[in-house]
Structures are given as structure tokens and as C-alpha cells.
Short mmCIF file of C-alpha atoms in Angstrom, two decimals:
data_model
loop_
_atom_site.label_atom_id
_atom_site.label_comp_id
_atom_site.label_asym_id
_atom_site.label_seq_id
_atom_site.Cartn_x
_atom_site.Cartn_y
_atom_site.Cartn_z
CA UNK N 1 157.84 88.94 38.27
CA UNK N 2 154.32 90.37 37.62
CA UNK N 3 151.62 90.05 39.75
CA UNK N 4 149.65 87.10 38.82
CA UNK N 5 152.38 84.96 38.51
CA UNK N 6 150.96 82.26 39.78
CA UNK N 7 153.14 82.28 43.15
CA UNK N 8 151.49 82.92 46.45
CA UNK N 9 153.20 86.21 48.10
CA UNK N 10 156.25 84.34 50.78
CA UNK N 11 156.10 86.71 54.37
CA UNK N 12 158.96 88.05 54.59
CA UNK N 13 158.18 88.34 58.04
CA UNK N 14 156.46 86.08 61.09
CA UNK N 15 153.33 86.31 61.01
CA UNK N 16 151.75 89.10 63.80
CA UNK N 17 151.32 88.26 67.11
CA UNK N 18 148.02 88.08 69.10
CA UNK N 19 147.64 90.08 72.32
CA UNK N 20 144.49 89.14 74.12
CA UNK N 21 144.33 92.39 76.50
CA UNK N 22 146.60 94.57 78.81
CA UNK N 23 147.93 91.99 80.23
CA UNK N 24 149.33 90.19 77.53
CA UNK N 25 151.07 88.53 76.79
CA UNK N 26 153.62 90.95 75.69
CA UNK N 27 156.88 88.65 75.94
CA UNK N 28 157.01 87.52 72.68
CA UNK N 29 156.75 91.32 71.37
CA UNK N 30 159.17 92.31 73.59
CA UNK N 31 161.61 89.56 72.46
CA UNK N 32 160.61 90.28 68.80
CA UNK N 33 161.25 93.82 69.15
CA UNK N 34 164.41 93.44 70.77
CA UNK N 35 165.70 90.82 68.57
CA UNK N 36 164.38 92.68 64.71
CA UNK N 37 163.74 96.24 65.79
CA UNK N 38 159.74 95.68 64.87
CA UNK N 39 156.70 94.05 66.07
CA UNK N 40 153.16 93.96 64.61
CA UNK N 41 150.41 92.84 66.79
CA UNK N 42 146.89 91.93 66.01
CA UNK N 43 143.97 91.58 68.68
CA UNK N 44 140.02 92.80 68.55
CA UNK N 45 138.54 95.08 70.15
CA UNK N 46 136.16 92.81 72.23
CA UNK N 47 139.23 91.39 73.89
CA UNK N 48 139.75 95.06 75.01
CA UNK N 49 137.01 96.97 75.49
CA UNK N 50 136.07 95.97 79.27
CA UNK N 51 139.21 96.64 80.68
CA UNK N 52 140.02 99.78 78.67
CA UNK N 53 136.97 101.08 79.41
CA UNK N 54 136.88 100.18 83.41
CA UNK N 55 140.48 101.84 83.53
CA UNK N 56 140.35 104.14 85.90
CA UNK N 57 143.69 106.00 84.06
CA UNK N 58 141.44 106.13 80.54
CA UNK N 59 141.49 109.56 80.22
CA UNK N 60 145.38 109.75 80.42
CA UNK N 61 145.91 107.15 78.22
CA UNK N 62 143.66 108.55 75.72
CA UNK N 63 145.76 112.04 76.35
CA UNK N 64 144.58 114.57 73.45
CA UNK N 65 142.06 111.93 72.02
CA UNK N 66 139.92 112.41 74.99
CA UNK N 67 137.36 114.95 73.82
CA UNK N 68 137.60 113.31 70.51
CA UNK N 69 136.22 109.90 72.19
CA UNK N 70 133.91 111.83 73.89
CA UNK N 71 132.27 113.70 71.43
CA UNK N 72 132.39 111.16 69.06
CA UNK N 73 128.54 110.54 67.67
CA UNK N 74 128.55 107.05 67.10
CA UNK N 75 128.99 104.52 69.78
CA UNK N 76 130.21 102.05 68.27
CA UNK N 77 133.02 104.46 66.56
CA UNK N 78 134.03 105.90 70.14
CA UNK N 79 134.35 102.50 71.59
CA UNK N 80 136.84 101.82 68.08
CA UNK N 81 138.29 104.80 68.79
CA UNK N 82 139.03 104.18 72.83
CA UNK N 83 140.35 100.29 72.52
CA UNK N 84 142.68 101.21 69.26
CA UNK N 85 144.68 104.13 71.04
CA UNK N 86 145.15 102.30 73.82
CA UNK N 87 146.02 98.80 72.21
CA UNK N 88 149.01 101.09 69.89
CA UNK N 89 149.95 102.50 73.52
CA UNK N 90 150.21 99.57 75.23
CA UNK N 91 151.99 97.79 71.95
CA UNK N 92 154.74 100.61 72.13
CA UNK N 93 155.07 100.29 75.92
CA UNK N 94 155.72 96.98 75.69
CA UNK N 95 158.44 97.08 72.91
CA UNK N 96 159.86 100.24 75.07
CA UNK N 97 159.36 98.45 78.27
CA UNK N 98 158.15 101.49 80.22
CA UNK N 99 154.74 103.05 81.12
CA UNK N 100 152.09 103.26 78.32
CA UNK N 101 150.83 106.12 79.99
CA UNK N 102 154.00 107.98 79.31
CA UNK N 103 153.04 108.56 75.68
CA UNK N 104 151.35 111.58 73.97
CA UNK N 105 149.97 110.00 70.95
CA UNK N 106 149.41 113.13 67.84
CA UNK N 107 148.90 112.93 64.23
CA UNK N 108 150.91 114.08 61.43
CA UNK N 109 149.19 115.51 57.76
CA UNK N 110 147.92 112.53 56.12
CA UNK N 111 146.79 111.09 59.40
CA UNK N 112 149.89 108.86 60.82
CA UNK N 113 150.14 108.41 63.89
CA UNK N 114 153.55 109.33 66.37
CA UNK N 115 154.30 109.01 69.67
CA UNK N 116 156.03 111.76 71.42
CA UNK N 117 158.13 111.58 74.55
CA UNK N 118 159.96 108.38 75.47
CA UNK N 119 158.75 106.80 71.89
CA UNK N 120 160.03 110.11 70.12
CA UNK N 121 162.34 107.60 67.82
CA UNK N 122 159.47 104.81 67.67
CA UNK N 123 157.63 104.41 64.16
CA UNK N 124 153.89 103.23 65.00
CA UNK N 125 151.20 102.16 62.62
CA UNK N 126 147.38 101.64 63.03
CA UNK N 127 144.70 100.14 61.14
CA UNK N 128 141.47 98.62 61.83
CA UNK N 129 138.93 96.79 59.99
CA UNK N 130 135.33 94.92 61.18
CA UNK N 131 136.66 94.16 65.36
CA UNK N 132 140.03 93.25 64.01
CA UNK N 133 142.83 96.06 65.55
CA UNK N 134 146.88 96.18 63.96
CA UNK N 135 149.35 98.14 65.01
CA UNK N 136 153.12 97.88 64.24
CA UNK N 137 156.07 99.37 66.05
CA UNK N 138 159.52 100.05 64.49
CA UNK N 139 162.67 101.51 65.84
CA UNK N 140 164.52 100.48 62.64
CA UNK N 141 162.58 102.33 59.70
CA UNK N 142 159.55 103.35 58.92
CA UNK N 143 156.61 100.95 59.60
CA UNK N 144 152.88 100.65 58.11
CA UNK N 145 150.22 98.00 58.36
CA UNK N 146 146.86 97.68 56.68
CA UNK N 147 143.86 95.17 56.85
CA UNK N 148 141.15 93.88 55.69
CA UNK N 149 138.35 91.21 56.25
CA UNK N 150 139.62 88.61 53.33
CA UNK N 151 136.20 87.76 51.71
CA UNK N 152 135.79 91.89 50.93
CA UNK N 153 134.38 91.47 47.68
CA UNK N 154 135.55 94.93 45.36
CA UNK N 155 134.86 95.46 42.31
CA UNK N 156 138.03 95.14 39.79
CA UNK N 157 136.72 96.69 36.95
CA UNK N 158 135.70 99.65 38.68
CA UNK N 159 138.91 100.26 40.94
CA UNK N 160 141.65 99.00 38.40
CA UNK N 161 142.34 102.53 36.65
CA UNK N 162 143.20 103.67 40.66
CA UNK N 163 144.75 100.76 42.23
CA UNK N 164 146.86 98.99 39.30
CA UNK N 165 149.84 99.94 36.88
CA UNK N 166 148.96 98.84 33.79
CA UNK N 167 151.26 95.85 34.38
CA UNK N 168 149.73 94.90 37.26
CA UNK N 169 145.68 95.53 35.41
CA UNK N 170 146.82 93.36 32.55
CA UNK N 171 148.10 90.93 34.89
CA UNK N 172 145.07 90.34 37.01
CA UNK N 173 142.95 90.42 34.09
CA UNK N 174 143.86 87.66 32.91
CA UNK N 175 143.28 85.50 35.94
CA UNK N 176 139.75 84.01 36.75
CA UNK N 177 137.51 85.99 38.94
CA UNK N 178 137.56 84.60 42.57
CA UNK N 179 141.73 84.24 42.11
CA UNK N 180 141.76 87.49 40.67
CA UNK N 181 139.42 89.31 43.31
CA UNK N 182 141.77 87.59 46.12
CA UNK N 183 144.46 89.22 44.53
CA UNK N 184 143.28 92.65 43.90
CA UNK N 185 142.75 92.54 47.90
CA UNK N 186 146.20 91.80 48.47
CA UNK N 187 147.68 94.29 46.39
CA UNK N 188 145.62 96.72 48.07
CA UNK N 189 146.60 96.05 51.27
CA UNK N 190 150.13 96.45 50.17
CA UNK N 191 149.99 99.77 48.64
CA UNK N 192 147.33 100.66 51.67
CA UNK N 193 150.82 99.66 54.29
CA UNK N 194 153.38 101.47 51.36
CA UNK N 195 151.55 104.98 51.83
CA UNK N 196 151.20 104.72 55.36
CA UNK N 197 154.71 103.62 55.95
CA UNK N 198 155.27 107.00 53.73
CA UNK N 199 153.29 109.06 55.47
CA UNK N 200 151.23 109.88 52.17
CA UNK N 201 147.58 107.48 53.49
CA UNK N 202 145.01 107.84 50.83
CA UNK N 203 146.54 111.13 49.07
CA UNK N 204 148.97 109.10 47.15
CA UNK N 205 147.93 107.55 43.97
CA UNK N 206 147.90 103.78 43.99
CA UNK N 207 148.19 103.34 40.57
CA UNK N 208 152.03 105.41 40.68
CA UNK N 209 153.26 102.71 42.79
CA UNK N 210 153.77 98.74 41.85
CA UNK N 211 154.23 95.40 42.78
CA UNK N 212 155.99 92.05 41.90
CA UNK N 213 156.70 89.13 42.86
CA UNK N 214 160.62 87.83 43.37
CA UNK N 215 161.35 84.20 42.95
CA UNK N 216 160.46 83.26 46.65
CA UNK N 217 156.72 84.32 46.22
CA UNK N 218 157.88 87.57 48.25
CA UNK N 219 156.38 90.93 47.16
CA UNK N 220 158.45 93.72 46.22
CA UNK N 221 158.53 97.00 45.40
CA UNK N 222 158.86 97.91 41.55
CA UNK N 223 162.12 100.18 41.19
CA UNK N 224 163.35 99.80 44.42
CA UNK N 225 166.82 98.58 43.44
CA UNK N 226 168.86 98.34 46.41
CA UNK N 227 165.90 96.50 48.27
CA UNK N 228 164.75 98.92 51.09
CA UNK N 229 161.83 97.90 51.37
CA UNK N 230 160.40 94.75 52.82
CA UNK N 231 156.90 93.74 52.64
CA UNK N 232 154.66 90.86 53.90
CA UNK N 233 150.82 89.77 53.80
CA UNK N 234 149.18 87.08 56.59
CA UNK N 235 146.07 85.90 56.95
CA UNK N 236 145.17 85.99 60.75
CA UNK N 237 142.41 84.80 62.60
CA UNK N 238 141.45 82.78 59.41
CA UNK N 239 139.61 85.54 57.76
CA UNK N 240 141.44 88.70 58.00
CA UNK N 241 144.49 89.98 55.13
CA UNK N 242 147.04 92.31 57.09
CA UNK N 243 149.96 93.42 55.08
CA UNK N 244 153.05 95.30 56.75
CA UNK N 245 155.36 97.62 54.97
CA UNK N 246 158.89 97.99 56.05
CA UNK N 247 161.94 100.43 55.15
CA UNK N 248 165.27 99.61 56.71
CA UNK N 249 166.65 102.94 58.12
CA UNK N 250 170.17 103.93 56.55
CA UNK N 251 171.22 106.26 59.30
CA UNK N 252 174.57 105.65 61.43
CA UNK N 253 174.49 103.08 64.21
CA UNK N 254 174.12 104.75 67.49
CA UNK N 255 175.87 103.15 70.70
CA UNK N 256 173.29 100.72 71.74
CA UNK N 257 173.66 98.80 68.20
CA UNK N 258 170.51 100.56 66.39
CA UNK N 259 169.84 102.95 63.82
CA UNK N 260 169.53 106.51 64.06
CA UNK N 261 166.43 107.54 62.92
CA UNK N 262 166.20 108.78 59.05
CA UNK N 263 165.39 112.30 58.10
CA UNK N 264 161.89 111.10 57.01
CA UNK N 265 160.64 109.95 53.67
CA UNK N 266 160.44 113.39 51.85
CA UNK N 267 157.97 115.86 51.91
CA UNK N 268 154.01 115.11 52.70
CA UNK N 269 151.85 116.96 49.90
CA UNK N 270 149.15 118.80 51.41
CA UNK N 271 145.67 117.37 51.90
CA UNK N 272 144.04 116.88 48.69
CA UNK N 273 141.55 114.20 47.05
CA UNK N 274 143.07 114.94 43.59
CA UNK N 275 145.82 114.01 42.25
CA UNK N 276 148.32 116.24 40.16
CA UNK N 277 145.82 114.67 37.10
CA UNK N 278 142.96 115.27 38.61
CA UNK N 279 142.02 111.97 39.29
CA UNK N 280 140.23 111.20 42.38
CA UNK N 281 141.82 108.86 44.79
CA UNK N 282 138.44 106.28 45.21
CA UNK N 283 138.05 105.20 48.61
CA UNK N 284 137.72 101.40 49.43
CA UNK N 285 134.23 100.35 49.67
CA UNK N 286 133.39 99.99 53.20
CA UNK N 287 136.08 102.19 54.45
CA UNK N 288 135.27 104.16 57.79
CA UNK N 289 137.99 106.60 57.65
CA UNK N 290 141.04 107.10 55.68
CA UNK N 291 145.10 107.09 56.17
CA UNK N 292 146.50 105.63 59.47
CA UNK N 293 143.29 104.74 60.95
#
């Protein structure tokens, strides 16, 4: 199925939830993670930001981000900083069910987050767009999310050569503007939650990888034969597009009924903004920072 085919893109997953705060609530993800092996949650950082900030055990929760958040120039990009390290904590706490503040949270090449410690076999994924905050947890594969305020207006003509195959840039061409700029978002979105899910962020060309739709409206991943992959896009809070990426681990069944975790997804090339062409990977106008943000 190409990608204007006329269908509109069936989750293939519920739509995220919506934590207001540290509090919660955080029943739903736990039964959700429990129940699937993943969770994505959505919240803003204004629902966070007072009691992050008045948290007397900040500083531990923020663990190697510290003098990052402090040093940070902007305030507005330290506060963005602060409330989306500690919403991922407290999102893989809750799906763990122990402490946030028993989680070191590093970063890989290519910017993806992991947890180390108790959430050493926990996938995690971050993005952030505008106040909107989306992190997903998975102990069953890797995990990535992406998202994006759903009026972004971008520029097809100018992005196409980056973003599409040529299946995909024939296909959108030929749909009217405001259906075809929705669409472009979408599809960017997708590949945005592919390469994080990968590891890869914004050093893998988007125009390698493409989409379809199957019969159900659901997208899906162009070669991928036996189905690995799972994908879904939701609009939350009426104005936002997050899109979730999902690869179903192969590894032996360990005792308590899950998957061992994979070897990885193959190597990570080195930082780069070319491509083996030479083609530079175009960021998205607007962007703030690039790979898992």
C-alpha cells in the first residue's frame, strides 16, 4: 500500500496515557506495562515543573544531568531539561514498580537514552516538542517515540529529497496540499520513532527507510517481511502527532514469561551529518535538539 492511499494510519496500539504529575496516576501504566511489556505516556511540562522543581531529592533524580541543568544557558531549556528526566524516571519507576531515584539515566552515541541499574533490561524513549513531554518504556523490544505540534507547517518540496523514497515523494505529490502537508508530518514522525527505536536519531537517512500502509490503515515498515516491527501515530491533547515505534524482541523467554533482551539492533555509525553520499541529513524546522531528545 503506498502512502497516500487514501486510508488514515489504524494505531496499532492504545493511544498514550496522560500522567498529570508524580503522583499519577500511574495504575493504568503499570497495568499496561504488565499486561503488553510497553507503555508510552504523554504529559507537559507545566503539570511538572512545580513539584520537580520543589523536590527536595532533584539533584538525585537528575543524577549525571545535574551540572548539565545547571549550566544550561537558557531558562526555559533547563526547566525542559529538569521536568523531562524526571517525567522518563518516574515513567520507568512506575512500570518497574520501585524507586525512581534508583536510576542512573546516560546516553548512548546518537543520543538515546538508557537506564542503568534496576532498569538495565528497560528500553526508554524521549521526545519533546512545544510543553508537550513522551516517553515510552519497553521490556519487550526496542522502543522509540517522536512528536510534534500537528499544525507544523514544513515545507514538502524542500524536505522530500531527505524524508521520502521516491515511492513515498510520488505518492504525496499527488495529493492536495493541506492533506499532503498532514501527511508528510506523519511520516516524519514515523521515521523520527524508527531511528530512535534504532539507536541511529538524526544520523540515519530518512529517505533509506519507507512506509506503507496495510489493509487496516496500519503503517508498516517497507521490507520488513516477518513483521517485527509495529508502529502507531495518535493525536493527543487535540493538537499534538506522537508516533511510537516498536520491535518485538526474538530472544528466549526467561522464567518470569518475558523476553530476554536482544543483542541490540547492529552497530551505531559514528556521529556524522553526512551521509555515505554526502547528503546532509536536514534538520526539522523548529527542532531544538536532535536524536532522543
Amino acid at each position: 500500500m503506498d502512502v497516500a492511499s487514501g486510508r488514515t494510519p489504524g494505531p496499532a496500539f492504545p493511544p498514550p496515557l496522560h500522567v498529570s504529575g508524580p503522583d499519577g496516576p500511574w495504575e493504568e501504566v503499570q497495568e499496561r506495562f504488565e499486561r503488553t511489556g510497553r507503555a508510552v505516556v504523554h504529559s507537559t511540562w507545566g503539570e511538572w515543573l512545580t513539584p520537580a522543581l520543589l523536590d527536595p531529592g532533584l539533584r538525585t533524580l537528575l543524577g549525571r544531568d545535574w551540572p548539565r541543568y545547571r549550566q544550561h544557558p537558557a531558562p526555559a531549556g533547563r526547566l525542559t531539561l529538569a521536568v523531562s528526566r524526571v517525567v522518563l524516571k518516574h515513567t520507568a519507576a512506575a512500570a518497574l514498580q520501585v524507586p525512581a531515584e534508583r536510576f542512573d539515566l546516560a546516553g548512548l552515541p546518537g543520543g538515546r537514552p538508557v537506564l542503568r541499574g534496576l532498569g538495565a533490561d528497560l528500553r526508554v524513549s524521549l521526545s519533546h516538542t512545544d510543553e508537550l513531554i513522551v516517553v515510552g518504556v519497553s521490556r519487550a523490544g526496542p522502543v522509540g517515540v517522536d512528536a510534534e505540534p500537528a499544525g507544523r507547517r514544513i515545507s514538502f518540496e524542500a524536505l522530500r529529497a531527505h524524508v521520502c523514497t521516491a515511492e513515498e515523494a510520488a505518492s504525496l505529490a499527488a495529493l492536495p496540499e493541506g492533506e499532503r502537508t498532514e501527511r508528510f508530518l506523519r511520516l516524519w514522525t514515523l521515521k523520527e520513532a524508527y531511528t530512535k527505536a534504532l539507536g541511529h536519531g538524526m544520523r540515519r537517512r530518512f529517505s533509506a527507510v519507507g512506509f506503507g500502509w496495510d489493509a487496516s490503515g496500519a503503517a508498516r515498515l517497507v521490507g520488513d517481511a516477518a513483521g517485527e516491527w509495529a508502529f502507531a501515530t495518535h493525536l493527543v491533547q487535540g493538537r499534538f502527532l506522537v508516533s511510537e515505534a516498536h520491535r518485538q524482541d526474538t530472544g528466549p523467554v526467561v522464567p518470569d514469561g518475558t523476553r530476554a533482551p536482544s543483542a541490540g539492533c547492529g552497530p551505531v555509525r559514528p556521529p556524522s551529518a553526512e551521509t555515505a553520499q554526502g547528503t546532509r541529513v536536514l534538520a526539522f524546522p523548529g527542532r531544538r535538539d536532535r536524536g532522543q531528545r
